[in-house]
Short mmCIF file of C-alpha atoms and ligand atoms in Angstrom, two decimals:
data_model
loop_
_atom_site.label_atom_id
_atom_site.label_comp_id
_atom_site.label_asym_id
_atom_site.label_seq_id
_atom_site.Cartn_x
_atom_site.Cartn_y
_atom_site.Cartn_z
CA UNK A 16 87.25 87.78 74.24
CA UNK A 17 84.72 90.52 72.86
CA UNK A 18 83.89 92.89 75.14
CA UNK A 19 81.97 95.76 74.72
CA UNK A 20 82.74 98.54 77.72
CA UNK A 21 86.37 97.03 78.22
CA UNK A 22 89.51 97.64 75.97
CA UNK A 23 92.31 94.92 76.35
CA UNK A 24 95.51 95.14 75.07
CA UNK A 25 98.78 93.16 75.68
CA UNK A 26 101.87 95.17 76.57
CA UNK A 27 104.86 91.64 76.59
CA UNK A 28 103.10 90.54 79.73
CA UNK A 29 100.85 93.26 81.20
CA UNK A 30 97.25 93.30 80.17
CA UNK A 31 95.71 96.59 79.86
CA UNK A 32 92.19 96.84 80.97
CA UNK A 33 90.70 99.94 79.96
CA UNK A 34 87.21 100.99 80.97
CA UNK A 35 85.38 102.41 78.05
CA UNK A 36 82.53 104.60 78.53
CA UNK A 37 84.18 108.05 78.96
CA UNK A 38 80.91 109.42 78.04
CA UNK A 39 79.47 108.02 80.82
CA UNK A 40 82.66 108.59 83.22
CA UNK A 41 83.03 105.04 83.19
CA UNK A 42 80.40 104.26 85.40
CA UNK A 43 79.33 100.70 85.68
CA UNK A 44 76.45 98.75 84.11
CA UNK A 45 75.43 95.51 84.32
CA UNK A 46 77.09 94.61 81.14
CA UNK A 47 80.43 96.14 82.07
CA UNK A 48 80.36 94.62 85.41
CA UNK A 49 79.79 91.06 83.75
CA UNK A 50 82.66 91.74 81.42
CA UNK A 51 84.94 92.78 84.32
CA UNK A 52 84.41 89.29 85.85
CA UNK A 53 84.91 87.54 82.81
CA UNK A 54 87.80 88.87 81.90
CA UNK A 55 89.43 88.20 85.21
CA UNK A 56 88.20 84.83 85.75
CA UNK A 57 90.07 83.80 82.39
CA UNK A 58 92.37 86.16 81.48
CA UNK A 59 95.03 85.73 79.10
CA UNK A 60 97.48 83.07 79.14
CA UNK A 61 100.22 85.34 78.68
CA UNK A 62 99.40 88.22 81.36
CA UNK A 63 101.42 88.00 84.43
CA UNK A 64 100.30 91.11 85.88
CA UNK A 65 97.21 93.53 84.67
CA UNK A 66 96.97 97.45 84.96
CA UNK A 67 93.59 98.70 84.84
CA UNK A 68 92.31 102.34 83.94
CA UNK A 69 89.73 104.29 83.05
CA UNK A 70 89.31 106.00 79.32
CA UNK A 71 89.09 109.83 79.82
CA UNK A 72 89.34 112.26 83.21
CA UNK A 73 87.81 109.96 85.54
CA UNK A 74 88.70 106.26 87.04
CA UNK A 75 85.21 105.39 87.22
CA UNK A 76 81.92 107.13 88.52
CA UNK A 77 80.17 104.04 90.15
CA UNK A 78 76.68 102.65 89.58
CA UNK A 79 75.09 103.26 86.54
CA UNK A 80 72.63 105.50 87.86
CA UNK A 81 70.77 106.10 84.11
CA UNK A 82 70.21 102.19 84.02
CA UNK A 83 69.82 102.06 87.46
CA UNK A 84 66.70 104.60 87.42
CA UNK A 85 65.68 103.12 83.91
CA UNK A 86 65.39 99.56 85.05
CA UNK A 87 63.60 100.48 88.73
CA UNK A 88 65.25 97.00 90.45
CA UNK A 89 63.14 95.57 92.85
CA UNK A 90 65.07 94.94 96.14
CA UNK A 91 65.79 91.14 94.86
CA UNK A 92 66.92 92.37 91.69
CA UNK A 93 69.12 94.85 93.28
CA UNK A 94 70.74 91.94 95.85
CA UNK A 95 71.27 90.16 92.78
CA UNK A 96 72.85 92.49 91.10
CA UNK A 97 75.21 93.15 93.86
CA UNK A 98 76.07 89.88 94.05
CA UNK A 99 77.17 89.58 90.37
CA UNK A 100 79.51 92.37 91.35
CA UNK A 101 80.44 90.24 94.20
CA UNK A 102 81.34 88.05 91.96
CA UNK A 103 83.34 90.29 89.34
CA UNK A 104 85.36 91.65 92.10
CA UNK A 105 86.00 88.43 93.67
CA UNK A 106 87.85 87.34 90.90
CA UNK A 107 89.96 90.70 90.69
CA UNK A 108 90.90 89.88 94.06
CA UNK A 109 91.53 86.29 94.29
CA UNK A 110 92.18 85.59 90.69
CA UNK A 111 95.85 85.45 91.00
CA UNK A 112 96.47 88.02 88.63
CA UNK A 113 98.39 91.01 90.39
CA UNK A 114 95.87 94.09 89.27
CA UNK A 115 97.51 97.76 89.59
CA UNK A 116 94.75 100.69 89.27
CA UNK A 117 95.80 103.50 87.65
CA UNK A 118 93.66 106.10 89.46
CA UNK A 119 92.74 109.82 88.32
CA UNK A 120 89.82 111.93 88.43
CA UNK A 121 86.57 110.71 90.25
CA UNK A 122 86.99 107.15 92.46
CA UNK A 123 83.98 107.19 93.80
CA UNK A 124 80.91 104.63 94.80
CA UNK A 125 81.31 101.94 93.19
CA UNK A 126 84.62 103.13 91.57
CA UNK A 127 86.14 102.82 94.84
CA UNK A 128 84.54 99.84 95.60
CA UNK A 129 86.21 98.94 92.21
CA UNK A 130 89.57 100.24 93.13
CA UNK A 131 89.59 98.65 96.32
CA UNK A 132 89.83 95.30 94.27
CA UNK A 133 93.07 96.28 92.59
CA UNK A 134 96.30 95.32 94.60
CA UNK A 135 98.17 98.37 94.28
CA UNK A 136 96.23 101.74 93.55
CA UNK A 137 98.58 104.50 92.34
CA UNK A 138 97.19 108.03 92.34
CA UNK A 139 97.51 111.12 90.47
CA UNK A 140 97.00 114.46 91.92
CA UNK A 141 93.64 114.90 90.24
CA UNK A 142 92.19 111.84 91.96
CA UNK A 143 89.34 112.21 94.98
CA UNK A 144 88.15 109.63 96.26
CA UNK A 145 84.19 109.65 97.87
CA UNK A 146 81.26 107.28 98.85
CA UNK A 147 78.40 109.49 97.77
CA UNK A 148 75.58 106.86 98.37
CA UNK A 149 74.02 108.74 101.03
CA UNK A 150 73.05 111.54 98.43
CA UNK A 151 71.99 108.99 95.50
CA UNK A 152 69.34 107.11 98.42
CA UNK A 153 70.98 104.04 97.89
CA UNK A 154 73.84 101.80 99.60
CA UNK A 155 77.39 100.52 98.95
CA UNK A 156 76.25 97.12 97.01
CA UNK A 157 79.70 96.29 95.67
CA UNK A 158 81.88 95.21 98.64
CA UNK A 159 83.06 98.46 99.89
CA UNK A 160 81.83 97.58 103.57
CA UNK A 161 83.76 94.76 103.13
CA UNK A 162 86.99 96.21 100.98
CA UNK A 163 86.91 100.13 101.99
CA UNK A 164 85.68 99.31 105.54
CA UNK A 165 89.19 96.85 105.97
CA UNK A 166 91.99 99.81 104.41
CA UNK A 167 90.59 102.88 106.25
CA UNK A 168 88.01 100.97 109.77
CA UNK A 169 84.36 101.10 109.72
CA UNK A 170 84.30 103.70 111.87
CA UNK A 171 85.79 106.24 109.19
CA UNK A 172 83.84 104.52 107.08
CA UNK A 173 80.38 105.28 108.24
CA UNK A 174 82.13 108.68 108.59
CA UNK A 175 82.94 109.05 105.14
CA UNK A 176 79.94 108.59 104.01
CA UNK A 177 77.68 110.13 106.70
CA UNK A 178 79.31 113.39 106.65
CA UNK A 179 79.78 113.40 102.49
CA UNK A 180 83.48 113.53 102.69
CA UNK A 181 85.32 113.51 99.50
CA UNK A 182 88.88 112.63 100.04
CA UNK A 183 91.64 114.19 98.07
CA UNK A 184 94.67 111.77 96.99
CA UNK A 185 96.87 113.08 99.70
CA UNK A 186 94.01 111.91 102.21
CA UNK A 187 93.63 108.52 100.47
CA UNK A 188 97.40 108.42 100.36
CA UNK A 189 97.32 109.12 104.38
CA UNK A 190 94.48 106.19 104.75
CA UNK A 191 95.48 103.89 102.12
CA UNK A 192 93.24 104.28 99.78
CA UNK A 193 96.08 105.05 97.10
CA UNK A 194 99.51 103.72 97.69
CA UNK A 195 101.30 106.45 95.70
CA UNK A 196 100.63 109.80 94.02
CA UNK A 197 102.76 111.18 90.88
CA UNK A 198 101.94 114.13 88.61
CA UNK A 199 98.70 114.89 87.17
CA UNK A 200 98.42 112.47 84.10
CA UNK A 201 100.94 110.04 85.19
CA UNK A 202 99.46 107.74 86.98
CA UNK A 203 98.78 104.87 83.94
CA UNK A 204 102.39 105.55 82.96
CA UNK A 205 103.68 104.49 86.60
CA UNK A 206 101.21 101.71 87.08
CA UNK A 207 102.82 99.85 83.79
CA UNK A 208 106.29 100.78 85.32
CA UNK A 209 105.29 99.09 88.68
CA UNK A 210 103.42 96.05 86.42
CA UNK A 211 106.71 95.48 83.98
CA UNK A 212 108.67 95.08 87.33
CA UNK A 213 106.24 92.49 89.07
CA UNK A 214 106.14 90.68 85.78
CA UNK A 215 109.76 89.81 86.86
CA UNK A 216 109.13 88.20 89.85
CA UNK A 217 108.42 84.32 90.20
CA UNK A 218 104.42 84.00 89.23
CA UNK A 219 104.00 81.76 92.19
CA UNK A 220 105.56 84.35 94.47
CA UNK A 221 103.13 86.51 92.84
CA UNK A 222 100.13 84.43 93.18
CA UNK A 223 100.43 84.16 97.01
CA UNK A 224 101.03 87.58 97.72
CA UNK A 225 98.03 88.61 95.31
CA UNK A 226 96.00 85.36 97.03
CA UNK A 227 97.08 84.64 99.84
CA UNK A 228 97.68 87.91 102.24
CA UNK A 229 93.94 88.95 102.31
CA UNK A 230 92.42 85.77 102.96
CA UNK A 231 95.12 85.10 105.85
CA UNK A 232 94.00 88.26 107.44
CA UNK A 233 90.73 86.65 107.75
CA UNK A 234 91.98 83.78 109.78
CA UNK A 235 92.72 83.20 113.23
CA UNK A 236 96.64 83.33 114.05
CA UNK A 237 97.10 79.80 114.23
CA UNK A 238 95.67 78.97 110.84
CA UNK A 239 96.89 81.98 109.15
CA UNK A 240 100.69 80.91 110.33
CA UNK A 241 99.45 77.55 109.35
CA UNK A 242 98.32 79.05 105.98
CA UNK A 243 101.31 80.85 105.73
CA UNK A 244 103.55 78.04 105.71
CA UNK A 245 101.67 75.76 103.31
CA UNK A 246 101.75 78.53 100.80
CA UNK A 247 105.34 79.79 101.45
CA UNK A 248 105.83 75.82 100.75
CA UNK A 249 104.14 75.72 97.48
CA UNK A 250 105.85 78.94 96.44
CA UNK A 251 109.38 77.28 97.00
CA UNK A 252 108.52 74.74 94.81
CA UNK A 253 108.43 76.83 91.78
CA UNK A 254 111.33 76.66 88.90
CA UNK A 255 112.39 79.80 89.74
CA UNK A 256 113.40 79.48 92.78
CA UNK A 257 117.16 78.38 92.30
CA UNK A 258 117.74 80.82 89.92
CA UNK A 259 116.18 83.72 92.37
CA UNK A 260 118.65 82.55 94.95
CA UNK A 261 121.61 81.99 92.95
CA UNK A 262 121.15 85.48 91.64
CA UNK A 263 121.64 87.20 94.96
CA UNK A 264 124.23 85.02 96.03
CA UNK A 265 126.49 85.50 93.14
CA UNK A 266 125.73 89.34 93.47
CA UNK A 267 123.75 89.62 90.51
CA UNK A 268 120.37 90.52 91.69
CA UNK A 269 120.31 94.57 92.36
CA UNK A 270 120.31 95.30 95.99
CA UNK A 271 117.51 96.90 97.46
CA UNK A 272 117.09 100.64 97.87
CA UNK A 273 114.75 102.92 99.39
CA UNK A 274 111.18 104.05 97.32
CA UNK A 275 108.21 105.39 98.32
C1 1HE B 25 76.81 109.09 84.80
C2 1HE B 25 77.40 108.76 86.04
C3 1HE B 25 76.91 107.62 86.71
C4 1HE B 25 78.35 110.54 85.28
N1 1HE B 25 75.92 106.92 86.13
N2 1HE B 25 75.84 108.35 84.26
N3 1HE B 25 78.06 107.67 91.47
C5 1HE B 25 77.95 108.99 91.66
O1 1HE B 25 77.12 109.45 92.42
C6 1HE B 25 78.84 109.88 90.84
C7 1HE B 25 78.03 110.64 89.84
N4 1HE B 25 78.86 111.40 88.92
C8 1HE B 25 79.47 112.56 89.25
O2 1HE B 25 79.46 113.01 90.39
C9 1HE B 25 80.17 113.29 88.15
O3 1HE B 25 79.61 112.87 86.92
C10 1HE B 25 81.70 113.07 88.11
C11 1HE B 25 82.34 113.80 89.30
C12 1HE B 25 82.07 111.60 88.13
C13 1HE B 25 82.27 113.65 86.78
O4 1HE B 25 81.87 114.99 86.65
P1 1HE B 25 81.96 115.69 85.20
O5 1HE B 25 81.59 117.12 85.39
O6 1HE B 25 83.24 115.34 84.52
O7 1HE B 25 80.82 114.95 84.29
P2 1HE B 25 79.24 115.12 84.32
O8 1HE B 25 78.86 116.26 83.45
O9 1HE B 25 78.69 115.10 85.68
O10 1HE B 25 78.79 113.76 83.62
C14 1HE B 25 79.04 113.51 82.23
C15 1HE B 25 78.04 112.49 81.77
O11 1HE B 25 78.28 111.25 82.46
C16 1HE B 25 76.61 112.90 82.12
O12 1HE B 25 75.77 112.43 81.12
P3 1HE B 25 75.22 113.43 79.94
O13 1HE B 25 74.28 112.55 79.15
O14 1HE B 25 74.57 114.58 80.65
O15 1HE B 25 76.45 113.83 79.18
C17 1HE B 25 76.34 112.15 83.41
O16 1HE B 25 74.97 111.91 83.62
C18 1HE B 25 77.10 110.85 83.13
N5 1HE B 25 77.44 110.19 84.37
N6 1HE B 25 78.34 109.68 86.31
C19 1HE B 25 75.42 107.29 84.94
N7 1HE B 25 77.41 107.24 87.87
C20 1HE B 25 76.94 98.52 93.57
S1 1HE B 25 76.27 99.87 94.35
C21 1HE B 25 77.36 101.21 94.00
C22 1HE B 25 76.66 102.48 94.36
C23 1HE B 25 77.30 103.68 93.75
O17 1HE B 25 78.22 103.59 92.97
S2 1HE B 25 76.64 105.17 94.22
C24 1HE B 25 77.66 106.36 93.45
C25 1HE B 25 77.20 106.67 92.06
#
């Protein structure tokens, strides 16, 4: 795959995704966007699990906002374009590939919306996280009333943006924007520790709780158990199985302890 505002590497089974336009603080245009979709909907055979970052200070600063001004979308144009990204975050989401941001610096509009894609979002303390819409005279466009609106409730939601918060990484910590905070710098460093590990596991184990979990908490409670029960049914019928079991029954398989 070419891409032009993505860098992908292969670390044994973790692709990196790397958003490349430090000199634009990674913000998103509708090339990058397209290439973010692509490369999800097909990635490598090889990748069981993908970290994604951001080239410089900053996770990503959102929308374009250059191309957005340049290209003066009409309202259709716009909706389309929010769909695409729809679309690109869709497959981050539902792929099956388990994503972990690595987040630093700015997380913000469409960043977040970005973020809010990933699975597991760890933090450094640098990292703030804002929905700054309200000050550009636009709207969220890329899912966040869907994504950001679920982790923290609409209601903070509309207060987040309405009142221009911008949320440190202790706050996202509190509302679950991040899931864990290390030392300024760190954060890529822990997200390929956390992706090496959940290489390990079974990939069908993976692929419901990456698939599966979010589109259950759509459903009513009957078909979510049902749900719940075809998948944990297609997950036991994986190869690994046996040998997961066997593992922790012969007292091979470390026990678990406590993280953060
Ligand atoms: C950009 C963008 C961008 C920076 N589009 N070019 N997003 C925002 O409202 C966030 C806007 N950006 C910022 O608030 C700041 O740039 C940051 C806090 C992210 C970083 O600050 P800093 O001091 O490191 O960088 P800078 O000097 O502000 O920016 C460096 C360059 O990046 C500069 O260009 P230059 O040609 O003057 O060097 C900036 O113009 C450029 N840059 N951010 C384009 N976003 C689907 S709808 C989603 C709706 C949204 O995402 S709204 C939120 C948009």
């Amino acid at each position: 795959m070419n891409f032009k505002s993505l860098q992908i590497e292969m670390a044994g089974p973790v692709a990196i995704v790397t958003l490349s336009r430090p000199e634009r603080r990674n913000a998103i245009d509708e090339s990058t966007v397209e290439e973010i979709g692509r490369f999800f909907e097909s990635p490598p055979q090889e990748a069981r699990v993908a970290v994604l970052k951001g080239d410089g200070q900053h996770f990503c600063a959102g929308l374009d906002l250059e191309e957005h001004a340049r290209l003066r979308r009409t309202p259709v144009q716009f909706m389309r374009m929010c769909q695409r990204w729809h679309w690109a975050f869709d497959q981050m989401q539902f792929g099956g590939l388990p994503i972990i941001g690595a987040l630093q610096g700015a997380v913000v509009g469409g960043g977040l919306e970005l973020a809010a894609a990933c699975h597991t979002r760890v933090a450094d303390t640098s990292t703030f996280f804002a929905l700054p819409e309200g000050q550009r005279a636009i709207f969220t466009g890329g899912g966040a009333t869907v994504r950001v609106g679920r982790i923290i409730g609409p209601g903070r939601m509309v207060d987040m943006m309405l009142a221009a918060r911008t949320y440190d990484a202790e706050r996202g910590l509190q509302l679950g924007l991040c899931h864990e905070i290390v030392a300024s710098g760190q954060s890529f460093a822990r997200a390929m520790e956390i992706a090496q590990a959940a290489a390990k596991h079974a990939p069908l184990s993976n692929y419901a709780m990456v698939t599966a979990i979010s589109r259950i908490n759509d459903m009513s409670t009957t078909d979510g158990l049902f749900t719940e029960s075809l998948m944990a049914g297609m997950v036991q019928s994986g190869p690994e199985v046996a040998a997961g079991l066997d593992e922790f029954l012969q007292k091979k398989g470390r026990r678990l302890e406590v993280t953060q």
